[in-house]
GROMACS .gro file of C-alpha atoms in nm:
model
  463
    1MET     CA    1  10.497  10.990   7.087
    2LYS     CA    2  10.609  10.627   7.076
    3SER     CA    3  10.353  10.369   7.190
    4VAL     CA    4  10.442  10.042   7.360
    5ALA     CA    5  10.176   9.775   7.407
    6PHE     CA    6  10.196   9.532   7.696
    7LEU     CA    7  10.035   9.205   7.593
    8LEU     CA    8   9.868   9.047   7.897
    9ALA     CA    9   9.678   8.740   7.786
   10ASP     CA   10   9.636   8.638   8.151
   11GLY     CA   11   9.706   8.778   8.498
   12VAL     CA   12  10.047   8.618   8.550
   13GLY     CA   13  10.257   8.912   8.430
   14ILE     CA   14  10.086   9.178   8.640
   15ARG     CA   15  10.321   9.161   8.939
   16ASN     CA   16  10.649   9.169   8.745
   17TYR     CA   17  10.567   9.408   8.464
   18LEU     CA   18  10.274   9.626   8.572
   19TYR     CA   19  10.334   9.669   8.946
   20SER     CA   20  10.708   9.723   8.901
   21ASP     CA   21  10.867  10.043   8.769
   22VAL     CA   22  10.862   9.943   8.400
   23LEU     CA   23  10.547  10.146   8.325
   24LYS     CA   24  10.667  10.436   8.541
   25GLU     CA   25  10.999  10.447   8.352
   26LEU     CA   26  10.818  10.456   8.017
   27ILE     CA   27  10.579  10.733   8.123
   28GLU     CA   28  10.872  10.942   8.248
   29LYS     CA   29  11.036  10.895   7.907
   30GLY     CA   30  10.727  11.032   7.731
   31VAL     CA   31  10.610  10.693   7.604
   32GLU     CA   32  10.241  10.599   7.598
   33PRO     CA   33  10.194  10.250   7.745
   34ILE     CA   34   9.898  10.058   7.604
   35LEU     CA   35   9.752   9.761   7.788
   36LEU     CA   36   9.647   9.501   7.533
   37HIS     CA   37   9.483   9.249   7.759
   38ASP     CA   38   9.239   8.977   7.851
   39LEU     CA   39   9.201   9.105   8.207
   40SER     CA   40   8.897   9.205   8.408
   41ASP     CA   41   8.788   9.565   8.465
   42GLN     CA   42   8.882   9.518   8.832
   43ALA     CA   43   9.238   9.419   8.736
   44ILE     CA   44   9.281   9.729   8.519
   45GLU     CA   45   9.149   9.943   8.804
   46GLU     CA   46   9.402   9.780   9.041
   47ILE     CA   47   9.688   9.864   8.803
   48GLU     CA   48   9.570  10.222   8.752
   49LYS     CA   49   9.523  10.274   9.126
   50HIS     CA   50   9.880  10.165   9.188
   51HIS     CA   51  10.028  10.402   8.927
   52HIS     CA   52   9.778  10.688   8.970
   53TYR     CA   53   9.752  10.688   8.592
   54LYS     CA   54   9.474  10.629   8.340
   55PHE     CA   55   9.610  10.388   8.080
   56ILE     CA   56   9.491  10.332   7.727
   57SER     CA   57   9.366   9.976   7.749
   58HIS     CA   58   9.203   9.749   7.496
   59LYS     CA   59   9.055   9.408   7.558
   60ILE     CA   60   9.172   9.156   7.300
   61PRO     CA   61   8.907   8.954   7.117
   62GLN     CA   62   8.868   8.595   7.229
   63HIS     CA   63   9.081   8.342   7.043
   64LYS     CA   64   8.967   7.983   7.003
   65GLU     CA   65   9.251   7.747   6.926
   66THR     CA   66   9.172   7.505   6.644
   67VAL     CA   67   9.222   7.131   6.684
   68GLU     CA   68   9.501   7.150   6.425
   69GLN     CA   69   9.679   7.427   6.617
   70LYS     CA   70   9.651   7.241   6.947
   71PHE     CA   71   9.778   6.921   6.786
   72LEU     CA   72  10.081   7.099   6.641
   73ARG     CA   73  10.154   7.286   6.964
   74GLU     CA   74  10.137   6.972   7.177
   75LEU     CA   75  10.336   6.766   6.925
   76ILE     CA   76  10.608   7.032   6.923
   77SER     CA   77  10.619   7.029   7.302
   78LEU     CA   78  10.648   6.649   7.325
   79ALA     CA   79  10.908   6.633   7.047
   80ARG     CA   80  11.116   6.902   7.216
   81ILE     CA   81  11.091   6.733   7.557
   82LYS     CA   82  11.220   6.407   7.407
   83PHE     CA   83  11.498   6.593   7.227
   84ASN     CA   84  11.589   6.784   7.545
   85ILE     CA   85  11.611   6.461   7.745
   86LYS     CA   86  11.877   6.333   7.505
   87LEU     CA   87  12.047   6.673   7.499
   88THR     CA   88  12.081   6.695   7.878
   89ASN     CA   89  12.067   6.328   7.981
   90ASN     CA   90  11.793   6.431   8.224
   91THR     CA   91  11.484   6.209   8.221
   92SER     CA   92  11.306   6.431   8.476
   93LEU     CA   93  11.216   6.661   8.185
   94ARG     CA   94  10.952   6.403   8.097
   95ASN     CA   95  10.753   6.535   8.394
   96ASN     CA   96  10.676   6.844   8.187
   97TRP     CA   97  10.453   6.625   7.969
   98LYS     CA   98  10.137   6.557   8.169
   99PRO     CA   99   9.835   6.611   7.940
  100ILE     CA  100   9.484   6.569   8.073
  101LYS     CA  101   9.329   6.251   7.932
  102LYS     CA  102   8.998   6.218   8.113
  103LYS     CA  103   8.751   6.234   7.825
  104PHE     CA  104   8.732   5.992   7.532
  105PHE     CA  105   8.832   6.256   7.275
  106GLN     CA  106   9.132   6.357   7.487
  107LYS     CA  107   9.246   5.996   7.513
  108VAL     CA  108   9.222   5.947   7.135
  109PHE     CA  109   9.382   6.287   7.066
  110TYR     CA  110   9.689   6.217   7.278
  111PHE     CA  111   9.716   5.853   7.172
  112VAL     CA  112   9.746   5.961   6.808
  113LEU     CA  113   9.980   6.245   6.900
  114GLU     CA  114  10.211   6.025   7.106
  115LEU     CA  115  10.212   5.759   6.835
  116ILE     CA  116  10.315   6.013   6.571
  117SER     CA  117  10.581   6.147   6.806
  118PHE     CA  118  10.713   5.794   6.858
  119LEU     CA  119  10.730   5.726   6.484
  120GLY     CA  120  10.892   6.052   6.378
  121PHE     CA  121  11.009   6.406   6.457
  122LYS     CA  122  11.322   6.291   6.639
  123LYS     CA  123  11.561   6.517   6.448
  124TYR     CA  124  11.584   6.883   6.543
  125ALA     CA  125  11.523   6.997   6.184
  126SER     CA  126  11.186   6.819   6.185
  127ILE     CA  127  11.088   7.002   6.506
  128LEU     CA  128  11.169   7.334   6.341
  129GLN     CA  129  10.947   7.234   6.047
  130LEU     CA  130  10.660   7.166   6.288
  131GLU     CA  131  10.710   7.506   6.448
  132LYS     CA  132  10.697   7.672   6.107
  133LEU     CA  133  10.368   7.495   6.038
  134TYR     CA  134  10.232   7.614   6.372
  135GLU     CA  135  10.334   7.973   6.308
  136ASN     CA  136  10.183   7.963   5.958
  137SER     CA  137   9.854   7.837   6.103
  138PHE     CA  138   9.789   8.197   6.214
  139SER     CA  139   9.765   8.318   5.856
  140ASP     CA  140   9.451   8.531   5.860
  141ASP     CA  141   9.599   8.843   6.031
  142ALA     CA  142   9.304   8.835   6.272
  143TYR     CA  143   9.433   9.120   6.488
  144GLY     CA  144   9.597   9.338   6.222
  145HIS     CA  145   9.312   9.591   6.209
  146LEU     CA  146   9.320   9.635   6.587
  147LEU     CA  147   9.698   9.681   6.599
  148ARG     CA  148   9.694   9.934   6.314
  149ASP     CA  149   9.412  10.133   6.476
  150LEU     CA  150   9.607  10.156   6.802
  151ASN     CA  151   9.918  10.270   6.610
  152ILE     CA  152  10.146  10.046   6.815
  153ASP     CA  153  10.524  10.063   6.767
  154VAL     CA  154  10.632   9.778   6.995
  155ILE     CA  155  10.453   9.485   7.160
  156PHE     CA  156  10.594   9.340   7.481
  157ASN     CA  157  10.459   8.991   7.550
  158THR     CA  158  10.472   8.924   7.925
  159HIS     CA  159  10.471   8.542   7.913
  160GLN     CA  160  10.616   8.310   7.648
  161ARG     CA  161  10.371   8.020   7.688
  162VAL     CA  162  10.026   8.185   7.691
  163ILE     CA  163   9.839   8.045   7.389
  164LYS     CA  164   9.612   8.347   7.344
  165ALA     CA  165   9.914   8.565   7.270
  166ALA     CA  166  10.030   8.362   6.967
  167PRO     CA  167   9.786   8.497   6.703
  168ILE     CA  168   9.840   8.856   6.819
  169ILE     CA  169  10.216   8.828   6.785
  170ALA     CA  170  10.166   8.664   6.443
  171SER     CA  171   9.954   8.962   6.332
  172ALA     CA  172  10.213   9.204   6.470
  173LYS     CA  173  10.484   9.042   6.259
  174LYS     CA  174  10.266   9.064   5.947
  175ASN     CA  175  10.226   9.437   6.014
  176ASN     CA  176  10.598   9.494   6.079
  177ILE     CA  177  10.543   9.575   6.446
  178LYS     CA  178  10.844   9.500   6.666
  179THR     CA  179  10.779   9.221   6.918
  180ILE     CA  180  10.971   9.143   7.237
  181GLY     CA  181  10.891   8.851   7.465
  182ALA     CA  182  10.970   8.790   7.831
  183ILE     CA  183  11.087   8.448   7.944
  184PHE     CA  184  10.878   8.467   8.257
  185SER     CA  185  11.066   8.253   8.508
  186TRP     CA  186  11.406   8.099   8.573
  187ASP     CA  187  11.276   7.741   8.531
  188ASN     CA  188  11.078   7.792   8.208
  189ILE     CA  189  11.329   7.738   7.928
  190PRO     CA  190  11.391   7.360   7.955
  191LYS     CA  191  11.016   7.289   7.969
  192ALA     CA  192  10.967   7.314   7.590
  193LYS     CA  193  10.687   7.571   7.611
  194LEU     CA  194  10.813   7.859   7.397
  195THR     CA  195  10.471   7.887   7.237
  196VAL     CA  196  10.493   8.255   7.140
  197ARG     CA  197  10.784   8.341   6.910
  198THR     CA  198  10.884   8.708   6.916
  199ASP     CA  199  11.158   8.903   6.738
  200SER     CA  200  11.369   8.908   7.055
  201TYR     CA  201  11.354   8.792   7.416
  202VAL     CA  202  11.442   8.928   7.760
  203VAL     CA  203  11.590   8.690   8.016
  204TRP     CA  204  11.699   8.716   8.378
  205SER     CA  205  12.065   8.625   8.347
  206GLU     CA  206  12.365   8.496   8.154
  207HIS     CA  207  12.266   8.149   8.278
  208MET     CA  208  11.924   8.177   8.112
  209LYS     CA  209  12.083   8.311   7.795
  210ASP     CA  210  12.308   8.004   7.788
  211GLU     CA  211  12.000   7.785   7.832
  212MET     CA  212  11.833   7.955   7.536
  213LYS     CA  213  12.145   7.885   7.330
  214LEU     CA  214  12.134   7.518   7.435
  215PHE     CA  215  11.762   7.450   7.388
  216TYR     CA  216  11.687   7.696   7.103
  217PRO     CA  217  12.008   7.721   6.896
  218GLU     CA  218  11.812   7.856   6.599
  219ILE     CA  219  11.754   8.184   6.788
  220SER     CA  220  12.041   8.428   6.738
  221GLN     CA  221  12.222   8.524   7.059
  222GLU     CA  222  12.186   8.891   6.964
  223LYS     CA  223  11.810   8.848   7.001
  224ILE     CA  224  11.838   8.732   7.363
  225ILE     CA  225  11.889   9.029   7.594
  226ILE     CA  226  11.979   9.007   7.962
  227THR     CA  227  11.767   9.262   8.148
  228GLY     CA  228  11.707   9.096   8.484
  229THR     CA  229  11.358   9.050   8.626
  230PRO     CA  230  11.168   9.325   8.807
  231GLN     CA  231  11.023   9.084   9.062
  232PHE     CA  232  11.322   9.118   9.294
  233GLU     CA  233  11.332   9.500   9.278
  234PHE     CA  234  11.052   9.527   9.534
  235TYR     CA  235  11.289   9.409   9.808
  236ALA     CA  236  11.482   9.737   9.782
  237ASN     CA  237  11.167   9.945   9.837
  238LYS     CA  238  11.178  10.042  10.205
  239GLU     CA  239  10.840  10.213  10.177
  240LEU     CA  240  10.677   9.868  10.163
  241LEU     CA  241  10.825   9.754  10.494
  242GLN     CA  242  10.636   9.725  10.822
  243SER     CA  243  10.800   9.709  11.161
  244LYS     CA  244  10.835   9.359  11.303
  245GLU     CA  245  10.586   9.450  11.576
  246GLU     CA  246  10.325   9.558  11.320
  247PHE     CA  247  10.378   9.244  11.114
  248CYS     CA  248  10.358   9.011  11.414
  249ASN     CA  249  10.047   9.182  11.547
  250GLN     CA  250   9.880   9.141  11.207
  251PHE     CA  251   9.918   8.762  11.220
  252ALA     CA  252   9.906   8.704  11.598
  253LEU     CA  253  10.274   8.609  11.608
  254ASP     CA  254  10.505   8.641  11.909
  255ALA     CA  255  10.785   8.876  11.804
  256SER     CA  256  11.019   8.723  12.064
  257LYS     CA  257  11.007   8.377  11.902
  258LYS     CA  258  11.156   8.243  11.579
  259ILE     CA  259  10.924   8.244  11.278
  260ILE     CA  260  10.934   7.979  11.004
  261CYS     CA  261  10.768   8.063  10.673
  262TYR     CA  262  10.617   7.744  10.533
  263SER     CA  263  10.540   7.814  10.167
  264GLY     CA  264  10.318   7.573   9.980
  265ASP     CA  265  10.313   7.487   9.613
  266ASP     CA  266  10.020   7.386   9.392
  267THR     CA  267   9.859   7.047   9.446
  268ARG     CA  268  10.004   6.898   9.129
  269THR     CA  269  10.364   7.000   9.191
  270SER     CA  270  10.371   6.924   9.563
  271PRO     CA  271  10.075   6.704   9.660
  272TYR     CA  272  10.208   6.619  10.008
  273ASP     CA  273  10.260   6.972  10.139
  274PRO     CA  274  10.002   6.916  10.418
  275ASP     CA  275  10.193   6.608  10.538
  276TYR     CA  276  10.515   6.806  10.560
  277LEU     CA  277  10.338   7.088  10.746
  278TYR     CA  278  10.203   6.829  10.992
  279ASP     CA  279  10.551   6.684  11.044
  280LEU     CA  280  10.686   7.033  11.110
  281ALA     CA  281  10.413   7.138  11.353
  282SER     CA  282  10.408   6.808  11.542
  283SER     CA  283  10.787   6.818  11.584
  284ILE     CA  284  10.774   7.172  11.721
  285HIS     CA  285  10.483   7.077  11.949
  286GLN     CA  286  10.701   6.820  12.125
  287LEU     CA  287  10.936   7.093  12.250
  288PRO     CA  288  10.882   7.291  12.571
  289GLU     CA  289  10.646   7.581  12.497
  290ASP     CA  290  10.910   7.848  12.557
  291LYS     CA  291  11.131   7.687  12.290
  292GLN     CA  292  10.864   7.641  12.026
  293ALA     CA  293  10.913   7.832  11.703
  294GLN     CA  294  10.611   7.958  11.511
  295VAL     CA  295  10.504   7.869  11.159
  296LEU     CA  296  10.358   8.124  10.920
  297LEU     CA  297  10.180   7.939  10.641
  298ARG     CA  298  10.176   8.102  10.297
  299ARG     CA  299   9.990   7.870  10.065
  300CYS     CA  300  10.021   7.878   9.687
  301PRO     CA  301   9.787   8.156   9.562
  302VAL     CA  302   9.590   7.919   9.337
  303ASP     CA  303   9.556   7.648   9.603
  304LEU     CA  304   9.202   7.696   9.732
  305THR     CA  305   9.151   7.332   9.831
  306GLY     CA  306   9.156   7.391  10.206
  307ARG     CA  307   9.398   7.099  10.239
  308PHE     CA  308   9.590   7.267  10.525
  309ASP     CA  309   9.285   7.354  10.734
  310SER     CA  310   9.279   7.047  10.960
  311ILE     CA  311   9.648   7.089  11.049
  312VAL     CA  312   9.609   7.460  11.123
  313LYS     CA  313   9.311   7.373  11.343
  314LYS     CA  314   9.510   7.105  11.529
  315TYR     CA  315   9.804   7.337  11.604
  316PRO     CA  316   9.654   7.689  11.636
  317LYS     CA  317   9.925   7.815  11.873
  318ILE     CA  318  10.205   7.708  11.641
  319ILE     CA  319  10.064   7.773  11.292
  320LYS     CA  320   9.940   8.114  11.182
  321VAL     CA  321   9.815   8.186  10.830
  322ALA     CA  322   9.908   8.466  10.589
  323ASP     CA  323   9.687   8.401  10.287
  324PRO     CA  324   9.813   8.550   9.959
  325LEU     CA  325   9.619   8.862   9.862
  326TRP     CA  326   9.507   8.758   9.515
  327ASN     CA  327   9.188   8.832   9.326
  328PHE     CA  328   8.979   8.572   9.145
  329ASP     CA  329   8.761   8.770   8.903
  330LYS     CA  330   8.495   8.561   8.734
  331ASN     CA  331   8.340   8.616   8.392
  332ASN     CA  332   8.048   8.378   8.370
  333LYS     CA  333   7.965   8.479   8.011
  334GLN     CA  334   8.306   8.374   7.881
  335ASN     CA  335   8.352   8.100   8.143
  336TRP     CA  336   8.691   8.204   8.276
  337THR     CA  337   8.842   8.314   8.605
  338LEU     CA  338   9.123   8.570   8.605
  339VAL     CA  339   9.374   8.509   8.883
  340TYR     CA  340   9.615   8.790   8.972
  341PRO     CA  341   9.785   8.944   9.275
  342LYS     CA  342   9.675   9.265   9.440
  343PHE     CA  343   9.960   9.509   9.493
  344GLU     CA  344   9.909   9.457   9.867
  345ASP     CA  345  10.035   9.101   9.817
  346VAL     CA  346  10.370   9.237   9.701
  347ALA     CA  347  10.404   9.416  10.035
  348LEU     CA  348  10.284   9.106  10.221
  349LEU     CA  349  10.549   8.890  10.054
  350ILE     CA  350  10.827   9.143  10.117
  351ASN     CA  351  10.738   9.167  10.486
  352THR     CA  352  10.703   8.790  10.519
  353VAL     CA  353  11.059   8.751  10.394
  354LYS     CA  354  11.184   9.042  10.606
  355HIS     CA  355  11.038   8.925  10.936
  356CYS     CA  356  11.051   8.544  10.910
  357ASP     CA  357  11.376   8.377  11.012
  358VAL     CA  358  11.376   8.094  10.758
  359VAL     CA  359  11.167   7.955  10.472
  360LEU     CA  360  11.088   7.583  10.443
  361ASN     CA  361  10.937   7.412  10.139
  362VAL     CA  362  10.978   7.160   9.858
  363GLY     CA  363  11.214   7.324   9.607
  364SER     CA  364  11.038   7.660   9.585
  365THR     CA  365  11.166   7.982   9.428
  366MET     CA  366  11.101   8.138   9.770
  367ALA     CA  367  11.461   8.039   9.851
  368HIS     CA  368  11.565   8.318   9.614
  369ASP     CA  369  11.326   8.564   9.777
  370PHE     CA  370  11.478   8.493  10.118
  371ALA     CA  371  11.826   8.533   9.969
  372MET     CA  372  11.733   8.896   9.899
  373TYR     CA  373  11.763   8.959  10.273
  374GLN     CA  374  12.037   8.698  10.327
  375LYS     CA  375  11.794   8.466  10.505
  376PRO     CA  376  11.829   8.085  10.508
  377ALA     CA  377  11.611   7.840  10.318
  378ILE     CA  378  11.540   7.475  10.396
  379TYR     CA  379  11.446   7.232  10.119
  380ILE     CA  380  11.245   6.926  10.226
  381ASN     CA  381  11.428   6.618  10.099
  382TYR     CA  382  11.237   6.314  10.222
  383ASP     CA  383  10.927   6.132  10.100
  384VAL     CA  384  10.618   6.072  10.312
  385PRO     CA  385  10.552   5.697  10.361
  386HIS     CA  386  10.227   5.690  10.161
  387ALA     CA  387  10.353   5.892   9.861
  388LYS     CA  388  10.237   5.749   9.528
  389LYS     CA  389  10.395   5.823   9.188
  390TRP     CA  390  10.573   6.126   9.336
  391SER     CA  391  10.911   6.179   9.501
  392VAL     CA  392  11.126   6.469   9.611
  393ASP     CA  393  11.408   6.293   9.428
  394THR     CA  394  11.231   6.370   9.100
  395ILE     CA  395  11.176   6.733   9.199
  396TYR     CA  396  11.543   6.802   9.267
  397LYS     CA  397  11.649   6.638   8.943
  398PHE     CA  398  11.457   6.901   8.744
  399GLN     CA  399  11.684   7.075   8.496
  400HIS     CA  400  11.667   7.419   8.660
  401PHE     CA  401  11.820   7.283   8.981
  402ARG     CA  402  12.141   7.209   8.791
  403SER     CA  403  12.205   7.582   8.834
  404MET     CA  404  12.306   7.508   9.197
  405GLU     CA  405  12.576   7.255   9.104
  406GLY     CA  406  12.889   7.306   9.313
  407LEU     CA  407  12.695   7.509   9.570
  408LYS     CA  408  12.515   7.439   9.898
  409PRO     CA  409  12.265   7.727   9.885
  410VAL     CA  410  12.001   7.572  10.114
  411PHE     CA  411  11.980   7.354  10.422
  412TRP     CA  412  11.856   7.004  10.337
  413LEU     CA  413  11.589   6.845  10.556
  414ASN     CA  414  11.649   6.474  10.499
  415SER     CA  415  11.404   6.318  10.745
  416LYS     CA  416  11.115   6.396  10.976
  417GLU     CA  417  11.337   6.303  11.269
  418SER     CA  418  11.591   6.574  11.182
  419ILE     CA  419  11.343   6.865  11.162
  420ILE     CA  420  11.441   7.032  11.491
  421GLU     CA  421  11.814   6.980  11.431
  422THR     CA  422  11.792   7.127  11.079
  423LEU     CA  423  11.589   7.423  11.204
  424ASP     CA  424  11.852   7.492  11.472
  425HIS     CA  425  12.127   7.492  11.208
  426ALA     CA  426  11.928   7.739  10.998
  427PHE     CA  427  11.840   7.961  11.296
  428ASN     CA  428  12.206   7.975  11.399
  429SER     CA  429  12.336   8.058  11.051
  430ASN     CA  430  12.474   8.402  10.972
  431LYS     CA  431  12.607   8.600  10.678
  432ASN     CA  432  12.932   8.401  10.691
  433SER     CA  433  12.759   8.060  10.678
  434LYS     CA  434  12.817   7.859  10.362
  435GLU     CA  435  12.443   7.821  10.297
  436ILE     CA  436  12.392   8.199  10.311
  437ILE     CA  437  12.697   8.276  10.097
  438ASP     CA  438  12.606   8.007   9.844
  439GLY     CA  439  12.242   8.115   9.850
  440GLN     CA  440  12.361   8.456   9.733
  441LYS     CA  441  12.581   8.296   9.466
  442TRP     CA  442  12.287   8.088   9.344
  443VAL     CA  443  12.054   8.383   9.310
  444ASP     CA  444  12.336   8.575   9.138
  445THR     CA  445  12.359   8.288   8.888
  446ILE     CA  446  11.992   8.283   8.795
  447SER     CA  447  11.923   8.657   8.822
  448ASN     CA  448  12.152   8.940   8.708
  449GLU     CA  449  12.075   9.313   8.698
  450ARG     CA  450  11.833   9.290   8.992
  451GLU     CA  451  11.845   9.661   9.074
  452ASN     CA  452  11.814   9.780   8.713
  453ALA     CA  453  11.565   9.541   8.553
  454SER     CA  454  11.278   9.788   8.509
  455LYS     CA  455  11.511  10.049   8.363
  456ASN     CA  456  11.674   9.793   8.132
  457ILE     CA  457  11.339   9.668   8.000
  458SER     CA  458  11.198  10.017   7.948
  459ASN     CA  459  11.513  10.126   7.763
  460LEU     CA  460  11.492   9.820   7.539
  461LEU     CA  461  11.126   9.888   7.459
  462ILE     CA  462  11.199  10.237   7.325
  463GLN     CA  463  11.510  10.152   7.120
   0.00000   0.00000   0.00000
């Protein structure tokens, strides 16, 4: 029996690769999936409960990155970002370099690193030399004994930038174990964070494969396989759907009124989300009550700041809250918190998209989720007056938004004063509207093989 190990160095890959049908497809093919992980016992139980299957699972030993390894990794990232800026003529890529410099050592560390980057490593060949040094820094085959004992044939790494995965993949290569890595999201490739180098890679689309060719020309095109991503497959699962009445009752919504999903981002990416929510709610509040739409707030799962609370409290009839169903499992001995979605959150997200009329946010991937049901998305495109060192203009210049060039896949909200007008345009759109048609074209650009991703990945893993 062939054995395939899923490398989960954090909880990020659980939704796409463990809740989807990838594991089910492998089991049906007579393959033994092994979970090689740094997850909590509760997370493993959640996965096993979903599949009604007892997996072989093994917790990976803790890896402590050396100062040398961190220096090389960060230097590679900065050098690549600078190179990518010249390659694309897109200075917004610099926003992917935001190291934490609070402590004295951190300030010295990054001062030296940035000085060295300024003085050298401007040619692509020198970046490749740095990456070779980084890969060779994992020279002790620390995980070889574990991998041999488990008799693993293939390792599937679920996220390309998780540092803890790097030494395991290095050991796998030393032991001639095939390694395949997932490029986790559609916006990841230009960010210069391909920390974990595997034998081959799975990507969502031809567009992402082209990006890999542009940003990583040293990787052979034969090693980049278009499989699609399983995260959109859930939208075809009718068993997850509630009726609109059930959904509205769950969140105290009026099924006869329009529902706006306001989806928040993390505090670093979108620090003024509460201001935009306030603008939205206050604009709706000015309308006659019978014409007021409702807002269903879905905050970013890792945003536990409570920054929306005062606005929700001010407009309780307009704003209802659908908190993401994520677990935060603490391990006080090892001083980490594992963050991962419950499977129930998959159903919550699917029903939110199904029963809301429009999604509104600052440049979120949720536009693609709503495109699954041919629903409109509105991107906020104005700055709040007191914004400091942040602008929506920077957000929409990010490299991954170049994938919408020539299209109008969303409605643009260009001012607070135009909120109601823009909402009306979105509410009155239909399947023949340009924004809906182009929204479908956009998601088709960034994500191919949406109905077959799990099957494609499982077939690749057993080749």
